[in-house]
Amino acid sequence: MSGASRIFSEGVTVMAVHQSTHRSSGFRLPSFRRDGAVSAPGSVEAGALTARACVFASARVLMGFVFLWAFLDKTFGFGYATASGKGWVDGGSPTEGFLGHVAVGPMESTFHSWAGAVWADWLFMLGLLGIGLALTAGVALRLAAFAGTVMMALMWVAEWPPAKHLSDGSASMSTNPFADYHVVYAVVLVALAAVSAGNVFGLGRLWARLPVVRDHAWLR
């Protein structure tokens, strides 16, 4: 190869390398591992604190607080949804007020028969507590998603958003015939379980290493 050809070839190579180092497919946040090292953009590292992982972890904790607060307020009567002195510890029923006032939908009479029942109170309160603790700690998210979805579905049926009028003919005040907050909560719960949101800022990885959890994937 002549000197001119070699110089031309080397020049093309240098230009190609120079261009590839400046080519970018868009803005990406680097992933910071817990040991302080920085992983390459787009890589998937165990325990990586990506922006997406942090968002899902934050959503998980906030959802956990929604359920935990409902449990605490109904137990002790903080004066928000449950009046002071009407808490579970004061002898009040966590389900009587809501289920007893269901006024629309195909399960209206069924919910009335459940209102105030001891088994209904315990099942509802244990559900709130269990789902809240699981979400906050980042463990058993699949089980929490299933239980939470069932709870949200029952509450959706109790409010029955498709109805424009209640059983007595008055306006139901429903703002959407389908997509109310119960549906949104259920979808968020399923999404958190699907992306293993407990692995960041939670005990998800430690929980997954337990022998019983490894043998039963539905416990993750």
mmCIF file of C-alpha atoms in Angstrom:
data_model
loop_
_atom_site.group_PDB
_atom_site.id
_atom_site.type_symbol
_atom_site.label_atom_id
_atom_site.label_comp_id
_atom_site.label_asym_id
_atom_site.label_seq_id
_atom_site.Cartn_x
_atom_site.Cartn_y
_atom_site.Cartn_z
ATOM 1 C CA MET A 1 0.000 0.000 0.000
ATOM 2 C CA SER A 2 1.351 3.394 -0.979
ATOM 3 C CA GLY A 3 1.949 6.154 1.593
ATOM 4 C CA ALA A 4 -0.934 8.241 0.242
ATOM 5 C CA SER A 5 -3.336 5.302 0.425
ATOM 6 C CA ARG A 6 -2.265 4.486 3.985
ATOM 7 C CA ILE A 7 -2.752 8.103 5.109
ATOM 8 C CA PHE A 8 -6.203 8.207 3.485
ATOM 9 C CA SER A 9 -7.242 4.915 5.096
ATOM 10 C CA GLU A 10 -6.069 5.991 8.555
ATOM 11 C CA GLY A 11 -7.876 9.321 8.170
ATOM 12 C CA VAL A 12 -11.178 7.604 7.379
ATOM 13 C CA THR A 13 -10.771 5.327 10.415
ATOM 14 C CA VAL A 14 -10.091 8.271 12.727
ATOM 15 C CA MET A 15 -13.129 10.144 11.392
ATOM 16 C CA ALA A 16 -15.365 7.098 11.908
ATOM 17 C CA VAL A 17 -14.219 6.662 15.503
ATOM 18 C CA HIS A 18 -14.609 10.375 16.166
ATOM 19 C CA GLN A 19 -18.170 10.370 14.785
ATOM 20 C CA SER A 20 -19.235 7.239 16.725
ATOM 21 C CA THR A 21 -18.091 8.719 20.007
ATOM 22 C CA HIS A 22 -20.272 11.787 19.461
ATOM 23 C CA ARG A 23 -23.321 9.977 18.097
ATOM 24 C CA SER A 24 -26.174 9.728 20.623
ATOM 25 C CA SER A 25 -29.657 8.227 20.433
ATOM 26 C CA GLY A 26 -30.980 10.707 22.979
ATOM 27 C CA PHE A 27 -30.654 11.810 26.601
ATOM 28 C CA ARG A 28 -30.241 8.976 29.097
ATOM 29 C CA LEU A 29 -29.702 9.000 32.809
ATOM 30 C CA PRO A 30 -26.776 6.882 34.010
ATOM 31 C CA SER A 31 -27.529 4.069 36.443
ATOM 32 C CA PHE A 32 -25.827 4.271 39.808
ATOM 33 C CA ARG A 33 -25.253 0.966 41.556
ATOM 34 C CA ARG A 34 -25.257 0.774 45.322
ATOM 35 C CA ASP A 35 -21.500 0.269 45.408
ATOM 36 C CA GLY A 36 -21.076 3.721 43.875
ATOM 37 C CA ALA A 37 -20.047 2.534 40.411
ATOM 38 C CA VAL A 38 -21.731 3.890 37.306
ATOM 39 C CA SER A 39 -23.158 1.429 34.816
ATOM 40 C CA ALA A 40 -23.471 2.130 31.124
ATOM 41 C CA PRO A 41 -26.688 3.818 29.953
ATOM 42 C CA GLY A 42 -29.297 1.255 28.955
ATOM 43 C CA SER A 43 -27.743 -1.586 30.925
ATOM 44 C CA VAL A 44 -29.741 -3.539 33.487
ATOM 45 C CA GLU A 45 -27.848 -3.908 36.744
ATOM 46 C CA ALA A 46 -29.011 -5.660 39.897
ATOM 47 C CA GLY A 47 -29.989 -2.920 42.344
ATOM 48 C CA ALA A 48 -29.435 -0.133 39.827
ATOM 49 C CA LEU A 49 -31.007 3.167 40.897
ATOM 50 C CA THR A 50 -32.408 4.341 37.577
ATOM 51 C CA ALA A 51 -34.891 7.171 37.336
ATOM 52 C CA ARG A 52 -37.605 4.688 36.352
ATOM 53 C CA ALA A 53 -36.845 2.440 39.336
ATOM 54 C CA CYS A 54 -37.007 5.399 41.714
ATOM 55 C CA VAL A 55 -40.360 6.508 40.282
ATOM 56 C CA PHE A 56 -41.867 3.044 40.704
ATOM 57 C CA ALA A 57 -40.436 2.755 44.223
ATOM 58 C CA SER A 58 -41.940 6.129 45.153
ATOM 59 C CA ALA A 59 -45.311 5.092 43.719
ATOM 60 C CA ARG A 60 -45.121 1.870 45.738
ATOM 61 C CA VAL A 61 -44.502 3.673 49.027
ATOM 62 C CA LEU A 62 -47.265 6.207 48.346
ATOM 63 C CA MET A 63 -49.737 3.454 47.526
ATOM 64 C CA GLY A 64 -48.699 1.669 50.691
ATOM 65 C CA PHE A 65 -49.451 4.794 52.697
ATOM 66 C CA VAL A 66 -52.908 5.031 51.107
ATOM 67 C CA PHE A 67 -53.814 1.604 52.474
ATOM 68 C CA LEU A 68 -52.023 2.038 55.801
ATOM 69 C CA TRP A 69 -53.670 5.401 56.455
ATOM 70 C CA ALA A 70 -57.106 3.949 55.718
ATOM 71 C CA PHE A 71 -56.383 1.185 58.230
ATOM 72 C CA LEU A 72 -55.137 3.576 60.917
ATOM 73 C CA ASP A 73 -57.933 6.090 60.449
ATOM 74 C CA LYS A 74 -60.632 3.417 60.605
ATOM 75 C CA THR A 75 -58.948 1.794 63.614
ATOM 76 C CA PHE A 76 -58.375 4.864 65.774
ATOM 77 C CA GLY A 77 -60.815 7.432 64.336
ATOM 78 C CA PHE A 78 -58.475 10.324 63.538
ATOM 79 C CA GLY A 79 -61.356 12.507 62.400
ATOM 80 C CA TYR A 80 -60.815 12.244 58.650
ATOM 81 C CA ALA A 81 -62.890 9.537 56.950
ATOM 82 C CA THR A 82 -63.698 8.132 60.399
ATOM 83 C CA ALA A 83 -65.041 10.464 63.056
ATOM 84 C CA SER A 84 -63.267 10.710 66.395
ATOM 85 C CA GLY A 85 -64.677 8.182 68.835
ATOM 86 C CA LYS A 86 -66.068 6.015 66.009
ATOM 87 C CA GLY A 87 -62.902 3.996 65.366
ATOM 88 C CA TRP A 88 -62.648 0.230 65.423
ATOM 89 C CA VAL A 89 -61.009 0.331 68.855
ATOM 90 C CA ASP A 90 -63.984 2.356 70.116
ATOM 91 C CA GLY A 91 -66.455 -0.300 69.037
ATOM 92 C CA GLY A 92 -67.249 1.136 65.629
ATOM 93 C CA SER A 93 -67.526 -1.001 62.514
ATOM 94 C CA PRO A 94 -65.143 -0.292 59.605
ATOM 95 C CA THR A 95 -67.634 -1.665 57.062
ATOM 96 C CA GLU A 96 -71.046 -0.633 58.397
ATOM 97 C CA GLY A 97 -70.880 2.975 57.267
ATOM 98 C CA PHE A 98 -69.769 2.264 53.707
ATOM 99 C CA LEU A 99 -71.587 -0.975 52.930
ATOM 100 C CA GLY A 100 -74.694 0.033 54.806
ATOM 101 C CA HIS A 101 -75.118 3.094 52.582
ATOM 102 C CA VAL A 102 -74.650 1.369 49.226
ATOM 103 C CA ALA A 103 -77.574 2.666 47.183
ATOM 104 C CA VAL A 104 -76.984 1.363 43.683
ATOM 105 C CA GLY A 105 -75.690 -1.603 41.733
ATOM 106 C CA PRO A 106 -76.411 -5.322 41.360
ATOM 107 C CA MET A 107 -74.984 -6.210 44.800
ATOM 108 C CA GLU A 108 -76.782 -3.542 46.833
ATOM 109 C CA SER A 109 -78.722 -5.986 49.026
ATOM 110 C CA THR A 110 -75.710 -8.266 49.402
ATOM 111 C CA PHE A 111 -73.526 -5.429 50.651
ATOM 112 C CA HIS A 112 -76.249 -4.402 53.106
ATOM 113 C CA SER A 113 -76.218 -7.905 54.558
ATOM 114 C CA TRP A 114 -72.419 -7.771 54.918
ATOM 115 C CA ALA A 115 -72.367 -4.357 56.584
ATOM 116 C CA GLY A 116 -71.134 -4.526 60.171
ATOM 117 C CA ALA A 117 -70.522 -8.282 60.127
ATOM 118 C CA VAL A 118 -67.558 -9.300 62.278
ATOM 119 C CA TRP A 119 -66.009 -11.392 59.519
ATOM 120 C CA ALA A 120 -66.362 -8.517 57.040
ATOM 121 C CA ASP A 121 -64.739 -6.051 59.456
ATOM 122 C CA TRP A 122 -61.774 -8.326 60.134
ATOM 123 C CA LEU A 123 -61.284 -9.315 56.492
ATOM 124 C CA PHE A 124 -61.430 -5.710 55.321
ATOM 125 C CA MET A 125 -59.077 -4.384 58.004
ATOM 126 C CA LEU A 126 -56.558 -7.207 57.629
ATOM 127 C CA GLY A 127 -56.619 -6.583 53.896
ATOM 128 C CA LEU A 128 -55.863 -2.888 54.345
ATOM 129 C CA LEU A 129 -53.076 -3.613 56.819
ATOM 130 C CA GLY A 130 -51.520 -6.466 54.850
ATOM 131 C CA ILE A 131 -51.557 -4.648 51.516
ATOM 132 C CA GLY A 132 -50.229 -1.464 53.110
ATOM 133 C CA LEU A 133 -47.355 -3.217 54.867
ATOM 134 C CA ALA A 134 -46.449 -5.276 51.794
ATOM 135 C CA LEU A 135 -46.308 -2.210 49.555
ATOM 136 C CA THR A 136 -44.364 -0.119 52.043
ATOM 137 C CA ALA A 137 -41.807 -2.851 52.668
ATOM 138 C CA GLY A 138 -41.673 -3.945 49.025
ATOM 139 C CA VAL A 139 -42.455 -7.612 49.685
ATOM 140 C CA ALA A 140 -45.150 -10.009 48.459
ATOM 141 C CA LEU A 141 -46.192 -7.524 45.785
ATOM 142 C CA ARG A 142 -47.911 -10.159 43.653
ATOM 143 C CA LEU A 143 -50.093 -11.240 46.546
ATOM 144 C CA ALA A 144 -50.731 -7.596 47.470
ATOM 145 C CA ALA A 145 -51.682 -6.804 43.871
ATOM 146 C CA PHE A 146 -54.166 -9.682 43.781
ATOM 147 C CA ALA A 147 -55.752 -8.840 47.145
ATOM 148 C CA GLY A 148 -55.812 -5.125 46.340
ATOM 149 C CA THR A 149 -57.414 -5.704 42.949
ATOM 150 C CA VAL A 150 -60.154 -7.837 44.500
ATOM 151 C CA MET A 151 -60.770 -5.152 47.136
ATOM 152 C CA MET A 152 -60.876 -2.375 44.538
ATOM 153 C CA ALA A 153 -63.234 -4.418 42.348
ATOM 154 C CA LEU A 154 -65.681 -4.914 45.231
ATOM 155 C CA MET A 155 -65.555 -1.218 46.109
ATOM 156 C CA TRP A 156 -66.107 -0.328 42.447
ATOM 157 C CA VAL A 157 -69.201 -2.536 42.356
ATOM 158 C CA ALA A 158 -70.416 -0.966 45.611
ATOM 159 C CA GLU A 159 -70.249 2.515 44.089
ATOM 160 C CA TRP A 160 -71.315 1.274 40.612
ATOM 161 C CA PRO A 161 -70.055 4.180 38.455
ATOM 162 C CA PRO A 162 -72.053 3.142 35.326
ATOM 163 C CA ALA A 163 -75.323 4.196 37.014
ATOM 164 C CA LYS A 164 -76.576 7.722 36.411
ATOM 165 C CA HIS A 165 -79.180 7.397 39.163
ATOM 166 C CA LEU A 166 -79.347 5.711 42.559
ATOM 167 C CA SER A 167 -82.037 3.245 43.566
ATOM 168 C CA ASP A 168 -84.213 6.068 44.889
ATOM 169 C CA GLY A 169 -84.015 7.933 41.571
ATOM 170 C CA SER A 170 -81.629 10.660 42.704
ATOM 171 C CA ALA A 171 -78.533 11.505 40.672
ATOM 172 C CA SER A 172 -75.588 9.228 41.377
ATOM 173 C CA MET A 173 -73.071 12.031 40.731
ATOM 174 C CA SER A 174 -70.856 9.550 38.886
ATOM 175 C CA THR A 175 -68.284 11.409 36.797
ATOM 176 C CA ASN A 176 -67.111 8.449 34.711
ATOM 177 C CA PRO A 177 -68.949 5.203 33.931
ATOM 178 C CA PHE A 178 -65.822 3.071 34.174
ATOM 179 C CA ALA A 179 -62.424 4.615 34.964
ATOM 180 C CA ASP A 180 -62.670 5.824 38.542
ATOM 181 C CA TYR A 181 -59.883 5.758 41.130
ATOM 182 C CA HIS A 182 -60.571 2.131 42.080
ATOM 183 C CA VAL A 183 -59.609 1.028 38.569
ATOM 184 C CA VAL A 184 -56.534 3.259 38.601
ATOM 185 C CA TYR A 185 -55.395 1.862 41.955
ATOM 186 C CA ALA A 186 -55.830 -1.712 40.728
ATOM 187 C CA VAL A 187 -53.777 -1.061 37.582
ATOM 188 C CA VAL A 188 -51.029 0.616 39.622
ATOM 189 C CA LEU A 189 -50.879 -2.357 42.010
ATOM 190 C CA VAL A 190 -50.497 -4.800 39.126
ATOM 191 C CA ALA A 191 -47.828 -2.596 37.510
ATOM 192 C CA LEU A 192 -45.813 -2.394 40.735
ATOM 193 C CA ALA A 193 -45.815 -6.165 41.044
ATOM 194 C CA ALA A 194 -44.960 -6.640 37.359
ATOM 195 C CA VAL A 195 -41.823 -4.475 37.550
ATOM 196 C CA SER A 196 -40.701 -5.808 40.962
ATOM 197 C CA ALA A 197 -40.920 -2.325 42.448
ATOM 198 C CA GLY A 198 -39.837 -3.625 45.847
ATOM 199 C CA ASN A 199 -36.255 -4.155 44.716
ATOM 200 C CA VAL A 200 -35.402 -0.460 45.124
ATOM 201 C CA PHE A 201 -35.876 1.245 48.492
ATOM 202 C CA GLY A 202 -37.500 -1.947 49.712
ATOM 203 C CA LEU A 203 -36.882 -5.481 50.922
ATOM 204 C CA GLY A 204 -37.878 -7.139 47.651
ATOM 205 C CA ARG A 205 -34.520 -8.775 46.919
ATOM 206 C CA LEU A 206 -34.114 -10.141 50.429
ATOM 207 C CA TRP A 207 -37.681 -11.415 50.338
ATOM 208 C CA ALA A 208 -37.104 -13.159 46.990
ATOM 209 C CA ARG A 209 -34.115 -15.060 48.447
ATOM 210 C CA LEU A 210 -36.215 -16.778 51.105
ATOM 211 C CA PRO A 211 -36.545 -20.514 50.309
ATOM 212 C CA VAL A 212 -40.339 -20.522 50.546
ATOM 213 C CA VAL A 213 -40.569 -17.537 48.203
ATOM 214 C CA ARG A 214 -38.149 -19.086 45.702
ATOM 215 C CA ASP A 215 -40.319 -22.209 45.624
ATOM 216 C CA HIS A 216 -43.591 -20.295 45.274
ATOM 217 C CA ALA A 217 -43.333 -17.464 42.755
ATOM 218 C CA TRP A 218 -46.781 -16.119 43.640
ATOM 219 C CA LEU A 219 -45.359 -14.988 47.006
ATOM 220 C CA ARG A 220 -42.907 -12.555 45.387
#
